[in-house]
Amino acid sequence: MNLLINLKSLVVLDPLALFFLIVISLVSLPSLIYSIGYFKNKFTLTKFLSTQLVTLAFIVSMLLLVIVGNALAFLIVWELMTLLSYLLVLTDSEKEAAVGAASIYIIMTHIGTAFLTAAFFLIFRHSGSFDLAAMAAACQTMSPLLRNWLFIFFLIGFGTKAGIVPLHIWLPYAHPQAPSHISALMSGVMIKTALYGLIRFVFLVLGISSLWWGITVLTLAIISCLVGVIYALMEHDLKKLLAYHSVENIGIILLGLGLSMVFTRLNLNNLAALAMIAGLYHLINHAAFKGLLFLCAGSVQKGSGTLDMEKLGGLIKKMPWTAAFFLVGAMGISALPPLNGFVSEWLTLQAFFSGALKVPGMLALGFAVGIAALALTSGLAAACFVKAFGITFLALPRSQNAEQAKESPASMLLGMFLLALSVVGLGLLAPTIFNLLATVTAPICQASLQTSNIFSLGLQPNSTISPLFIAILLGSGFLAAIAAYGLLQGKTRLGRTWDCGYYQIGSRNEYTATAFSKPFRISFSLFLLPFRKTEKVKDSFYHVKSFVYETYTTKIFKKYLYDAGLGLLLHSAKRFKRVQAGSIHLYISYILATLVLLILLVKIL
Amino acid sequence: MTWLLLFAILLITAETALVTRFPALLRNFRYQSLCLALLTLLAAYREGSIELYIIAGLLFSLKVLLIPHLFDVLIKRIGSSDHLGLFLNAQVSLLIVIVLGLISWYFASSVVAAPAYLQQLTLSAACFVMLTGIFLMVSRIKALAQVIGLLLTENGIFLAATVIPGGMPFFVEIALFFDILVSVMILGLFIYRINAIFTHIDVSKLSGLRG
């Protein structure tokens, strides 16, 4: 015990660590550039500098986290990261909502950390060292039961941070409250460090010893995908919507990782590598487009003063650049070719299909469910971003705020531009990135997958995709359409929009976000449990003076899991309060009773 | 002689259960402390140890003279009725104290092996004094009784320490005496303040701070 930390093994710089370093840097740099403009005229210089300092420390802590090679150091940096991000959520500490959100965040992540600590110390009891290599060696000789428990601890511990359903509850609170580039960092990068932990500790330290581990992860991933996207569809707050999409995308990444676990257990090394590549690919993709979207949301908030979609609209004319960047991000997250989301989801589906041919029957059936869930998720995500983009940026402004919106300063636009560029680049350069990721996964899955063609991504058996070619095709089609339009139409006529016979057309005629999501509310009513409140004020029987319509959905995880648990806790606390009657005599008599009891028990004990 | 003193301690302790007024309780404490001091003096003479002489002297001057004197002053200052206020009347208290004595004896006999009768008796007396002290704190209403109950308990702990081979280290012993002196002063001050603010020292009415 004299020196728990062997300095030589304190740093691990394997391909996996390098990959995460790249992911973190990819989002951090644009976020920092963006923050200069974002904080302008908002904070005093002292507050600006201190916030920037904490942000930098936060980024450094994330960078450190992925390269430490010692579990104890990992735990320390992990806590450091949590505390710094807690401070950053509290940036607007005058707002009560921010304080509440930060509290939920810190409580949830501390529950997770408790599980991680327990897991690390359980392994330490066998290994006698916190060194990762020694821990990995010790895990090979453990009883299967203990390894199962360790897996569950790791899953809960890292799952809380990653936001796996039903541990996702802090995300929609914490992300919207933080400043936008912090949300971008937290949602784009920080929750990914939990996935890093999962890969590092479950794949490399613990070693996958049971099939059900992978199946559990897959099941949770499917649930996370669907729950995340369905909740996102119901949200009208732009940042909350994005936060729920993080839950969904973590689910998609976990589909890849879960598949990889299943394949590893079944000794299908090539497929395991493919699935993990898909997962990691989606991980870096999500970092890029979710970072971008959060930055755009911040730009909208700064320009118009609100994030409520029902009060926005028509921003594409006031904030053309933000709108363009948002569109790129939305297309990326909706998995539209040739952008990056498409490539990674295609890879995940490929892993599912190729796996279904090789795994036993029941499992193949389960894979079918996974495929269907992923397809449904992508569809719903696309619908959700049609809503987010359409309601926010198109049509007429719905409020004074939206009407007076202004485009953001250049530093913010530059931040968004860099991320938009990476969204496009990650899509078009798919084969190159695939090869790089193959190098990352090769030591983890003991399989090397390389594709030689740099223009198209070819997989066994016989499936190929070339985002570059799709882009050229789409681009030339687009140009052709414009040319044809110019040739055939010639001149432009201006006319009034047909308004269905109304006297004047205005923003009150527009489709609202609530109306757009109504079909989904009805289709998923079994899960969302929607209810509504209407209030009519009538002048006479024939004339309605005013009509109020409100609709809500029930957050079932919060209501039936967390609120119920909290209620139980408070109830039992109230019962225990009876013991505390406030009488000093009673308190002393507790001591007397304990003493007498102990004396009487002295022989038995 | 040791036996005689131990029996005296037992008797005095049992008698505290019957006491209903402060001066009497204080007298009991004084006598008990005196017995304890004599016991220590006896041990010091037998072992020829200077440290034990010093402890006996300290015991005498602190617990027999100074602390009871402080309480005398306090009682006079407060000037309210000198009844302890009994939750349980004297007879029931005595019965309970006897039961506590039985429990103490059971404890001592199960901890110390059979042939060491003196140690057995000392330990059981010590345990008895402790339990009675706590019992007094529970069953008497006024704050002064709580403080004296605490001091009785402390006497019990001192007695128990003599059973341990070699006793407590000298410095611990000395430090304990100063602890007691300071705590008595603070507690006395508290009681005085409580009396000044609430015009009574009835602990059963001090329940406004409950959560």
Tab-separated table of C-alpha atoms in Angstrom, chain A residues 377-592:
chain	number	residue	atom	x	y	z
A	377	THR	CA	-35.991	6.108	-33.947
A	378	SER	CA	-34.435	7.597	-37.064
A	379	GLY	CA	-37.854	8.290	-38.509
A	380	LEU	CA	-39.097	9.954	-35.365
A	381	ALA	CA	-35.886	11.942	-35.041
A	382	ALA	CA	-36.346	13.236	-38.574
A	383	ALA	CA	-39.931	14.207	-37.732
A	384	CYS	CA	-38.728	15.919	-34.583
A	385	PHE	CA	-36.192	18.007	-36.461
A	386	VAL	CA	-38.679	18.896	-39.144
A	387	LYS	CA	-40.647	20.323	-36.266
A	388	ALA	CA	-37.669	21.975	-34.601
A	389	PHE	CA	-36.407	23.586	-37.775
A	390	GLY	CA	-39.766	24.359	-39.347
A	391	ILE	CA	-41.392	25.925	-36.316
A	392	THR	CA	-38.320	27.836	-35.217
A	393	PHE	CA	-36.926	29.138	-38.475
A	394	LEU	CA	-39.695	29.101	-41.091
A	395	ALA	CA	-42.965	30.941	-41.580
A	396	LEU	CA	-43.773	34.160	-39.728
A	397	PRO	CA	-42.482	35.292	-36.340
A	398	ARG	CA	-44.881	34.326	-33.554
A	399	SER	CA	-43.833	36.995	-31.081
A	400	GLN	CA	-42.221	40.360	-30.705
A	401	ASN	CA	-39.027	38.634	-29.604
A	402	ALA	CA	-38.760	36.614	-32.769
A	403	GLU	CA	-39.527	39.641	-34.907
A	404	GLN	CA	-36.663	41.609	-33.423
A	405	ALA	CA	-34.144	38.763	-33.509
A	406	LYS	CA	-30.621	39.618	-34.569
A	407	GLU	CA	-27.880	37.487	-36.074
A	408	SER	CA	-25.122	36.463	-33.678
A	409	PRO	CA	-21.608	37.937	-33.700
A	410	ALA	CA	-18.830	36.478	-35.817
A	411	SER	CA	-17.117	34.486	-33.052
A	412	MET	CA	-20.293	32.524	-32.407
A	413	LEU	CA	-20.792	31.927	-36.118
A	414	LEU	CA	-17.202	30.720	-36.423
A	415	GLY	CA	-17.743	28.203	-33.620
A	416	MET	CA	-20.850	26.890	-35.316
A	417	PHE	CA	-19.157	26.861	-38.700
A	418	LEU	CA	-16.312	24.667	-37.461
A	419	LEU	CA	-18.716	22.107	-36.087
A	420	ALA	CA	-20.902	22.224	-39.204
A	421	LEU	CA	-17.768	21.570	-41.209
A	422	SER	CA	-16.967	18.535	-39.104
A	423	VAL	CA	-20.527	17.245	-39.523
A	424	VAL	CA	-20.095	17.370	-43.278
A	425	GLY	CA	-16.527	16.112	-43.166
A	426	LEU	CA	-17.359	13.141	-40.960
A	427	GLY	CA	-19.948	12.164	-43.542
A	428	LEU	CA	-17.978	12.623	-46.728
A	429	LEU	CA	-14.727	11.147	-45.462
A	430	ALA	CA	-16.423	8.011	-44.180
A	431	PRO	CA	-13.923	5.434	-45.502
A	432	THR	CA	-10.936	7.229	-44.005
A	433	ILE	CA	-12.628	7.602	-40.655
A	434	PHE	CA	-13.740	3.988	-40.769
A	435	ASN	CA	-10.118	2.950	-41.161
A	436	LEU	CA	-9.010	5.133	-38.290
A	437	LEU	CA	-11.726	3.705	-36.069
A	438	ALA	CA	-10.698	0.208	-37.121
A	439	THR	CA	-7.280	0.933	-35.640
A	440	VAL	CA	-8.962	1.967	-32.413
A	441	THR	CA	-11.079	-1.164	-32.163
A	442	ALA	CA	-8.432	-3.610	-33.376
A	443	PRO	CA	-6.748	-4.095	-29.970
A	444	ILE	CA	-10.116	-4.241	-28.175
A	445	CYS	CA	-11.799	-6.796	-30.398
A	446	GLN	CA	-8.728	-8.589	-31.796
A	447	ALA	CA	-9.887	-8.071	-35.328
A	448	SER	CA	-8.683	-5.719	-37.965
A	449	LEU	CA	-11.132	-4.368	-40.494
A	450	GLN	CA	-9.720	-2.119	-43.148
A	451	THR	CA	-11.210	-0.849	-46.321
A	452	SER	CA	-8.841	0.005	-49.134
A	453	ASN	CA	-11.053	2.232	-51.241
A	454	ILE	CA	-10.991	5.795	-50.004
A	455	PHE	CA	-14.047	6.850	-52.000
A	456	SER	CA	-16.485	4.235	-50.869
A	457	LEU	CA	-16.976	2.201	-47.749
A	458	GLY	CA	-17.212	-1.470	-48.569
A	459	LEU	CA	-18.139	-4.180	-46.086
A	460	GLN	CA	-18.416	-7.936	-46.190
A	461	PRO	CA	-20.689	-9.324	-47.524
A	462	ASN	CA	-21.201	-7.125	-50.520
A	463	SER	CA	-22.563	-3.926	-49.129
A	464	THR	CA	-21.021	-0.662	-50.127
A	465	ILE	CA	-21.811	2.921	-49.533
A	466	SER	CA	-20.190	6.099	-50.754
A	467	PRO	CA	-21.316	9.305	-49.098
A	468	LEU	CA	-19.079	11.265	-51.441
A	469	PHE	CA	-20.837	9.832	-54.459
A	470	ILE	CA	-24.232	10.488	-52.924
A	471	ALA	CA	-23.182	14.053	-52.288
A	472	ILE	CA	-22.074	14.538	-55.860
A	473	LEU	CA	-25.286	12.985	-57.113
A	474	LEU	CA	-27.462	15.117	-54.873
A	475	GLY	CA	-25.441	18.211	-55.651
A	476	SER	CA	-25.627	17.734	-59.397
A	477	GLY	CA	-29.340	16.959	-59.139
A	478	PHE	CA	-29.826	20.161	-57.196
A	479	LEU	CA	-27.868	22.172	-59.746
A	480	ALA	CA	-29.815	20.554	-62.558
A	481	ALA	CA	-33.082	21.463	-60.871
A	482	ILE	CA	-32.000	25.080	-60.516
A	483	ALA	CA	-30.865	25.189	-64.122
A	484	ALA	CA	-34.109	23.670	-65.319
A	485	TYR	CA	-36.083	26.131	-63.190
A	486	GLY	CA	-34.152	29.026	-64.676
A	487	LEU	CA	-34.598	27.764	-68.221
A	488	LEU	CA	-38.262	26.877	-68.072
A	489	GLN	CA	-39.672	29.536	-65.789
A	490	GLY	CA	-37.835	32.575	-66.968
A	491	LYS	CA	-39.600	35.207	-64.937
A	492	THR	CA	-40.922	35.329	-61.377
A	493	ARG	CA	-44.448	36.363	-60.495
A	494	LEU	CA	-45.365	37.676	-57.065
A	495	GLY	CA	-48.782	36.838	-55.644
A	496	ARG	CA	-50.643	36.674	-52.363
A	497	THR	CA	-50.592	33.417	-50.476
A	498	TRP	CA	-53.979	31.753	-50.530
A	499	ASP	CA	-55.391	32.125	-47.028
A	500	CYS	CA	-58.413	29.834	-47.118
A	501	GLY	CA	-60.741	32.786	-47.135
A	502	TYR	CA	-59.456	34.486	-44.011
A	503	TYR	CA	-59.284	38.241	-44.184
A	504	GLN	CA	-55.674	38.456	-43.230
A	505	ILE	CA	-52.978	35.882	-42.822
A	506	GLY	CA	-50.714	36.165	-39.813
A	507	SER	CA	-48.632	34.184	-37.405
A	508	ARG	CA	-51.804	33.047	-35.583
A	509	ASN	CA	-52.722	30.913	-38.579
A	510	GLU	CA	-49.502	28.983	-38.360
A	511	TYR	CA	-48.976	25.418	-37.462
A	512	THR	CA	-47.752	25.226	-33.844
A	513	ALA	CA	-45.240	22.855	-32.334
A	514	THR	CA	-47.975	21.364	-30.159
A	515	ALA	CA	-50.166	20.736	-33.184
A	516	PHE	CA	-47.289	19.225	-35.120
A	517	SER	CA	-46.571	16.699	-32.410
A	518	LYS	CA	-50.219	15.803	-31.811
A	519	PRO	CA	-50.270	12.705	-34.080
A	520	PHE	CA	-47.299	11.332	-32.166
A	521	ARG	CA	-48.931	12.168	-28.869
A	522	ILE	CA	-51.890	10.103	-29.927
A	523	SER	CA	-49.855	7.210	-31.341
A	524	PHE	CA	-47.739	6.911	-28.224
A	525	SER	CA	-50.508	7.814	-25.775
A	526	LEU	CA	-50.060	4.507	-24.014
A	527	PHE	CA	-46.596	5.620	-22.965
A	528	LEU	CA	-47.026	9.394	-22.783
A	529	LEU	CA	-50.381	9.392	-20.941
A	530	PRO	CA	-51.391	12.793	-22.315
A	531	PHE	CA	-54.123	14.875	-20.754
A	532	ARG	CA	-55.508	18.279	-21.583
A	533	LYS	CA	-57.229	21.206	-19.987
A	534	THR	CA	-59.676	23.444	-21.848
A	535	GLU	CA	-61.299	26.610	-20.663
A	536	LYS	CA	-64.030	28.396	-22.578
A	537	VAL	CA	-65.330	31.842	-21.782
A	538	LYS	CA	-68.603	32.498	-23.623
A	539	ASP	CA	-70.380	35.758	-24.280
A	540	SER	CA	-73.495	33.959	-25.384
A	541	PHE	CA	-74.379	30.479	-26.483
A	542	TYR	CA	-73.087	31.196	-29.982
A	543	HIS	CA	-70.033	33.261	-29.380
A	544	VAL	CA	-66.909	32.042	-27.612
A	545	LYS	CA	-64.978	34.989	-26.264
A	546	SER	CA	-61.820	33.184	-25.325
A	547	PHE	CA	-60.639	29.642	-25.397
A	548	VAL	CA	-57.660	28.227	-23.517
A	549	TYR	CA	-56.269	24.861	-24.506
A	550	GLU	CA	-53.435	23.243	-22.634
A	551	THR	CA	-52.034	19.795	-23.102
A	552	TYR	CA	-49.560	17.884	-21.004
A	553	THR	CA	-47.871	14.569	-21.050
A	554	THR	CA	-47.018	12.482	-18.018
A	555	LYS	CA	-43.349	11.830	-17.409
A	556	ILE	CA	-43.803	8.260	-16.291
A	557	PHE	CA	-40.236	7.635	-15.112
A	558	LYS	CA	-40.298	10.724	-12.951
A	559	LYS	CA	-43.780	10.114	-11.639
A	560	TYR	CA	-43.744	6.386	-11.018
A	561	LEU	CA	-40.069	5.774	-10.294
A	562	TYR	CA	-38.431	8.856	-8.811
A	563	ASP	CA	-41.395	10.612	-7.227
A	564	ALA	CA	-42.602	7.327	-5.785
A	565	GLY	CA	-39.176	6.566	-4.342
A	566	LEU	CA	-38.847	10.048	-2.942
A	567	GLY	CA	-42.323	9.853	-1.435
A	568	LEU	CA	-41.424	6.594	0.279
A	569	LEU	CA	-38.262	8.144	1.666
A	570	LEU	CA	-40.058	11.220	3.013
A	571	HIS	CA	-42.830	9.095	4.456
A	572	SER	CA	-40.434	6.875	6.370
A	573	ALA	CA	-38.485	9.932	7.494
A	574	LYS	CA	-41.699	11.372	8.901
A	575	ARG	CA	-42.285	8.148	10.780
A	576	PHE	CA	-38.804	8.208	12.213
A	577	LYS	CA	-39.380	11.763	13.343
A	578	ARG	CA	-41.625	10.434	16.061
A	579	VAL	CA	-38.522	9.079	17.768
A	580	GLN	CA	-37.253	12.628	17.919
A	581	ALA	CA	-39.802	14.058	20.317
A	582	GLY	CA	-37.739	17.023	21.475
A	583	SER	CA	-37.621	15.829	25.082
A	584	ILE	CA	-34.140	15.666	26.556
A	585	HIS	CA	-35.317	13.063	29.041
A	586	LEU	CA	-36.429	10.838	26.215
A	587	TYR	CA	-33.081	11.171	24.480
A	588	ILE	CA	-31.189	10.258	27.623
A	589	SER	CA	-33.514	7.334	28.201
A	590	TYR	CA	-32.575	6.050	24.709
A	591	ILE	CA	-28.988	5.956	25.934
A	592	LEU	CA	-30.009	4.170	29.121
